[in-house]
Amino acid sequence: MLSKTTFQELSSKYNEPDWLINERLEAFNLIEKLLLPKMQQFKYSDWPLTINDDFALEQSALKISDNSELEENKVICQDIFEASKQYPEIVQKYLNSVSHFNEDKLLAYNTAFMNNGLFLYIPDNVEIQEPIEIEIVQNSMSKSALISHIVIVVGKNSKAKFIQHLSTVGHEKNLANLVVEVQALAGSNVEFSSLDEMEENTTLYFNRRANLARDAHVEWNVAFMNDCNTVGDLASELLGEGSYAYSKAIAITTGNQKVAVNNRVINRGPHSTGLINQRGVLLEDSRLIFNGIGQIVHGAHGSKADQQNRVLMMSDTAQGDANPLLLIDENDVIAAHAASVGPVDPIQMNYLMSRGIPYAQAERMVIHGFLDPVLGAIPKGKVKDRMLAISERKLINGQRSYYKNKK
Amino acid sequence: MATLEIKNLHVEVKDEEKKVYKKILKGVNLTMHTGEIHAIMGPNGTGKSTLSETIMGNPKYRVTEGQILLNGENVLDMTVDERARKGLFLAMQYPAEVPGVTNAEFLRAAINARRPKDDPIPVMDFIKELNKNMALLDMNDSMTERYLNQGFSGGEKKRNEILQMLMIKPTFGILDEIDSGLDIDALRVVSRGVNAMRGDNFGALMITHYQRLLNYIVPDVVHVMMDGRVVKDGGPDLAKKLEQEGYAGLRDELGLDIKLVDED
Ligand SMILES: Nc1ncnc2c1ncn2[C@@H]1O[C@H](COP(=O)(O)OP(=O)(O)O)[C@@H](O)[C@H]1O
Ligand SMILES: [Mg+2]
């Protein structure tokens, strides 16, 4: 059972303003009433995603890279609890403005028990050159849930890149619930990349969502490199006319891991463009579901939706699904999808090997190419190097067990 | 001196549509040594690409009879990558595109595959060698960071094949229609690359449909292939003669009963 005491301790701990305490209370009362978010063809109701014993009131391991541009441009970049005291009006305006705690059980849980968070506000007409790095490390040296909530507002005609890096220290069985809300205001340009590498004993729920105003442009590059069970929703709401979202995700799954991702783009504004590209590589006994959900609502005339969902099977015992769903309620649109489940391309393999590169290495090179829509789009730097190293390591381990079983 | 011998080679390929095996090579014999440039000419559909892919070990082609020996060692039991590391190289007629892998990364991997694990090529040596060879082939610097063959024009792909050969330095290079689709300037550049490899430690097998290439890379020996066999051997003059008389002329002169695909 969820405990009221924990919840109250949490809200008083941060000395929060009344409006936030009230939101938490409201959310808390909804947790039991609301359902888990619906994932096509995937059951996870037995996952420990709403436990709350041994609750940590504090998850302070959130860091932002030093970036002098932020101060120069009057960017607000603060711990969410600090920001809610210092800038109550704008935080109240934007917190839960993209995703809403009354939608489902896990979003309600997030607002009620949030113990980590960030508020990032970029004023209008500002161009931030350097990517803003957000580092979140869950402390799993002891029992402690990480309930994180990031709110990003990118002002009109502003431009910024974000890199989120999620990881774990320690091996306790913990849950992580991560919400990212992005408000891309009119004419803004946002790139959001993420490397998720949570430890095996974690149970992860994520919800990353953007609202796009007129002519806003959002690109997601999310790399699911976790070792843990993961379920979640990546979504872009194309509200404004002429808005554009490109939602890309890759995953490498290993061991007995189960991962289900809904990648959704909803065309609401006319002449909006929503693109989905998902690439998964399955190793060992893992299970991966990539649902690509493109929805064009009535009134979004002249819109475009396109999606690709592909999974590569590197094991005979893994289970992978790439499901495209197109929900179209408007005539004047262009919509397309492609889905595939298969092995590595033999023509590419033969070419690389004909230059002396051994089979296993050639296979990893082809797979890197397969994952390139996200790998290639992550800005150069530490996080990218880390991502390449992790994917190489996962593939080597996976190949080792695959070829051992083959023999 | 190294030797590549092809003895009574019979090869078939699976027709993916009809699910049947089709005989393509019907007893090819050919011996070459380092220090020599050989040319194979022949009409379309004769099996020239089949021969080159089979030497390299493309798993699509099945050898039913005969041998391929490299310095007396049977290569048919080796995988493609082993053959490559033993010194064979095939510049393909249709090189594959591999997104996500840069040209430079690929070349370095290919070179290091031939070196001990703990002794990769030093970065500076690699860059020096790469710059030298790119200059020889009039290639733009940007080619190194582009993805392997991705979006390359036909001519760029051919240059890139030769660049790989210059970097990898094989014992035997098989060049499958390296001239097709090249304008005269590109042909000159590509030939310059091949001629730069000429020497006692390198042998080439040039496969071409036209004699034109052989004005730029003058062969020591010319073989003519028709219907899955080598039907005539000769010197550079044989290529010139073919250019004048056509394949049909030679066929009739040899009294062969073969239908050429380009003829109705
Ligand atoms: N992979 C393949 N699948 C089916 N048929 C093939 C394949 N490769 C070659 N062939 C057939 O084998 C014959 C010889 O082809 P090829 O070796 O490409 O000739 P060339 O290079 O001399 O033009 C042709 O009839 C061609 O259609
Ligand atoms: Mg050919």
XYZ file of C-alpha atoms in Angstrom, chain B residues 10-161:
152
model
C 32.757 -25.483 -62.020
C 30.357 -23.147 -60.255
C 26.623 -22.895 -59.946
C 24.392 -20.264 -58.456
C 20.973 -20.576 -56.913
C 18.277 -18.827 -58.832
C 16.289 -17.290 -55.979
C 13.087 -17.129 -58.000
C 13.083 -20.565 -59.559
C 14.791 -22.221 -56.587
C 17.069 -24.174 -58.868
C 20.831 -24.198 -59.268
C 22.128 -22.900 -62.544
C 25.532 -23.893 -63.916
C 27.628 -20.857 -64.746
C 31.289 -21.803 -64.785
C 31.989 -24.965 -66.713
C 35.642 -25.745 -66.214
C 37.751 -22.595 -65.924
C 41.541 -22.960 -65.973
C 43.832 -20.042 -65.270
C 47.214 -19.571 -63.606
C 48.770 -16.284 -62.638
C 51.780 -15.056 -60.691
C 52.710 -11.895 -58.883
C 54.440 -9.445 -61.166
C 51.846 -10.108 -63.876
C 48.709 -8.323 -64.979
C 46.073 -10.519 -66.539
C 42.920 -9.395 -68.249
C 39.744 -11.393 -68.676
C 37.442 -10.228 -71.406
C 34.146 -11.658 -72.408
C 30.590 -10.898 -73.376
C 27.961 -10.080 -70.762
C 26.529 -12.995 -68.845
C 29.552 -15.189 -69.467
C 30.462 -15.687 -65.826
C 33.238 -13.129 -65.280
C 31.719 -11.755 -62.086
C 30.882 -15.279 -60.982
C 34.544 -16.216 -61.340
C 35.735 -13.229 -59.348
C 33.126 -13.645 -56.589
C 33.955 -17.347 -56.342
C 37.680 -16.671 -55.981
C 36.869 -14.270 -53.156
C 34.438 -16.711 -51.544
C 31.016 -15.096 -51.792
C 28.745 -17.736 -50.198
C 26.117 -17.271 -52.914
C 28.232 -19.230 -55.379
C 28.661 -22.979 -55.052
C 31.734 -24.779 -56.369
C 30.794 -28.229 -57.667
C 34.140 -29.242 -59.108
C 37.720 -28.020 -59.384
C 40.136 -26.108 -57.220
C 41.402 -22.659 -56.405
C 44.925 -22.698 -54.986
C 46.866 -19.807 -53.524
C 50.535 -20.787 -53.328
C 49.405 -24.386 -53.451
C 46.962 -23.957 -50.562
C 43.307 -24.717 -51.182
C 41.301 -21.553 -50.598
C 37.895 -23.176 -51.067
C 37.857 -24.245 -47.439
C 38.518 -20.706 -46.242
C 35.954 -18.086 -45.337
C 35.881 -14.796 -47.215
C 37.758 -12.910 -44.527
C 40.462 -15.573 -44.289
C 41.016 -15.397 -48.038
C 41.300 -11.635 -47.789
C 43.884 -11.887 -45.034
C 45.813 -14.414 -47.139
C 46.237 -11.749 -49.798
C 43.204 -11.840 -52.092
C 41.276 -8.684 -52.903
C 38.222 -8.115 -55.055
C 37.261 -4.688 -56.307
C 33.579 -5.367 -56.770
C 31.437 -4.464 -59.706
C 28.726 -3.293 -57.281
C 30.288 -2.351 -53.922
C 27.886 -2.487 -50.954
C 26.886 0.621 -49.022
C 27.371 0.431 -45.258
C 25.814 3.345 -43.358
C 27.161 4.228 -39.927
C 30.697 3.052 -40.689
C 33.039 5.743 -41.954
C 35.468 5.057 -44.753
C 38.432 5.772 -42.468
C 37.126 3.542 -39.685
C 36.547 0.745 -42.180
C 40.012 1.036 -43.729
C 41.647 1.008 -40.348
C 39.682 -2.096 -39.336
C 40.681 -3.828 -42.571
C 44.365 -3.013 -42.079
C 44.343 -3.998 -38.409
C 42.665 -7.299 -39.228
C 45.987 -8.232 -40.838
C 48.120 -7.199 -37.882
C 48.602 -8.707 -34.425
C 45.855 -7.626 -31.989
C 48.309 -5.760 -29.790
C 49.968 -3.936 -32.659
C 47.435 -1.815 -34.549
C 48.699 0.587 -37.199
C 49.895 3.832 -35.560
C 47.446 6.641 -36.253
C 50.016 8.893 -37.890
C 51.230 6.160 -40.226
C 47.657 5.448 -41.212
C 46.854 9.071 -41.923
C 50.033 9.563 -43.935
C 49.352 6.530 -46.078
C 45.721 7.509 -46.518
C 46.574 11.054 -47.595
C 49.159 9.814 -50.060
C 46.743 7.402 -51.713
C 43.839 9.822 -51.750
C 46.057 12.359 -53.489
C 47.050 9.740 -56.072
C 43.370 9.106 -56.796
C 42.341 12.784 -56.763
C 39.947 12.042 -53.932
C 38.479 14.730 -51.741
C 39.409 14.701 -48.029
C 35.754 14.613 -47.063
C 35.549 11.041 -48.378
C 37.298 9.693 -45.288
C 34.568 10.737 -42.877
C 31.682 9.792 -45.145
C 29.909 6.528 -44.566
C 31.276 3.626 -46.560
C 30.035 3.997 -50.146
C 26.818 5.562 -48.888
C 25.507 7.931 -51.515
C 28.749 7.690 -53.509
C 28.425 8.169 -57.251
C 29.404 5.247 -59.473
C 32.796 6.825 -60.121
C 33.397 7.557 -56.424
C 32.660 3.938 -55.561
C 35.216 2.713 -58.105
C 37.862 5.073 -56.776
C 37.041 3.937 -53.296
C 37.606 0.306 -54.286
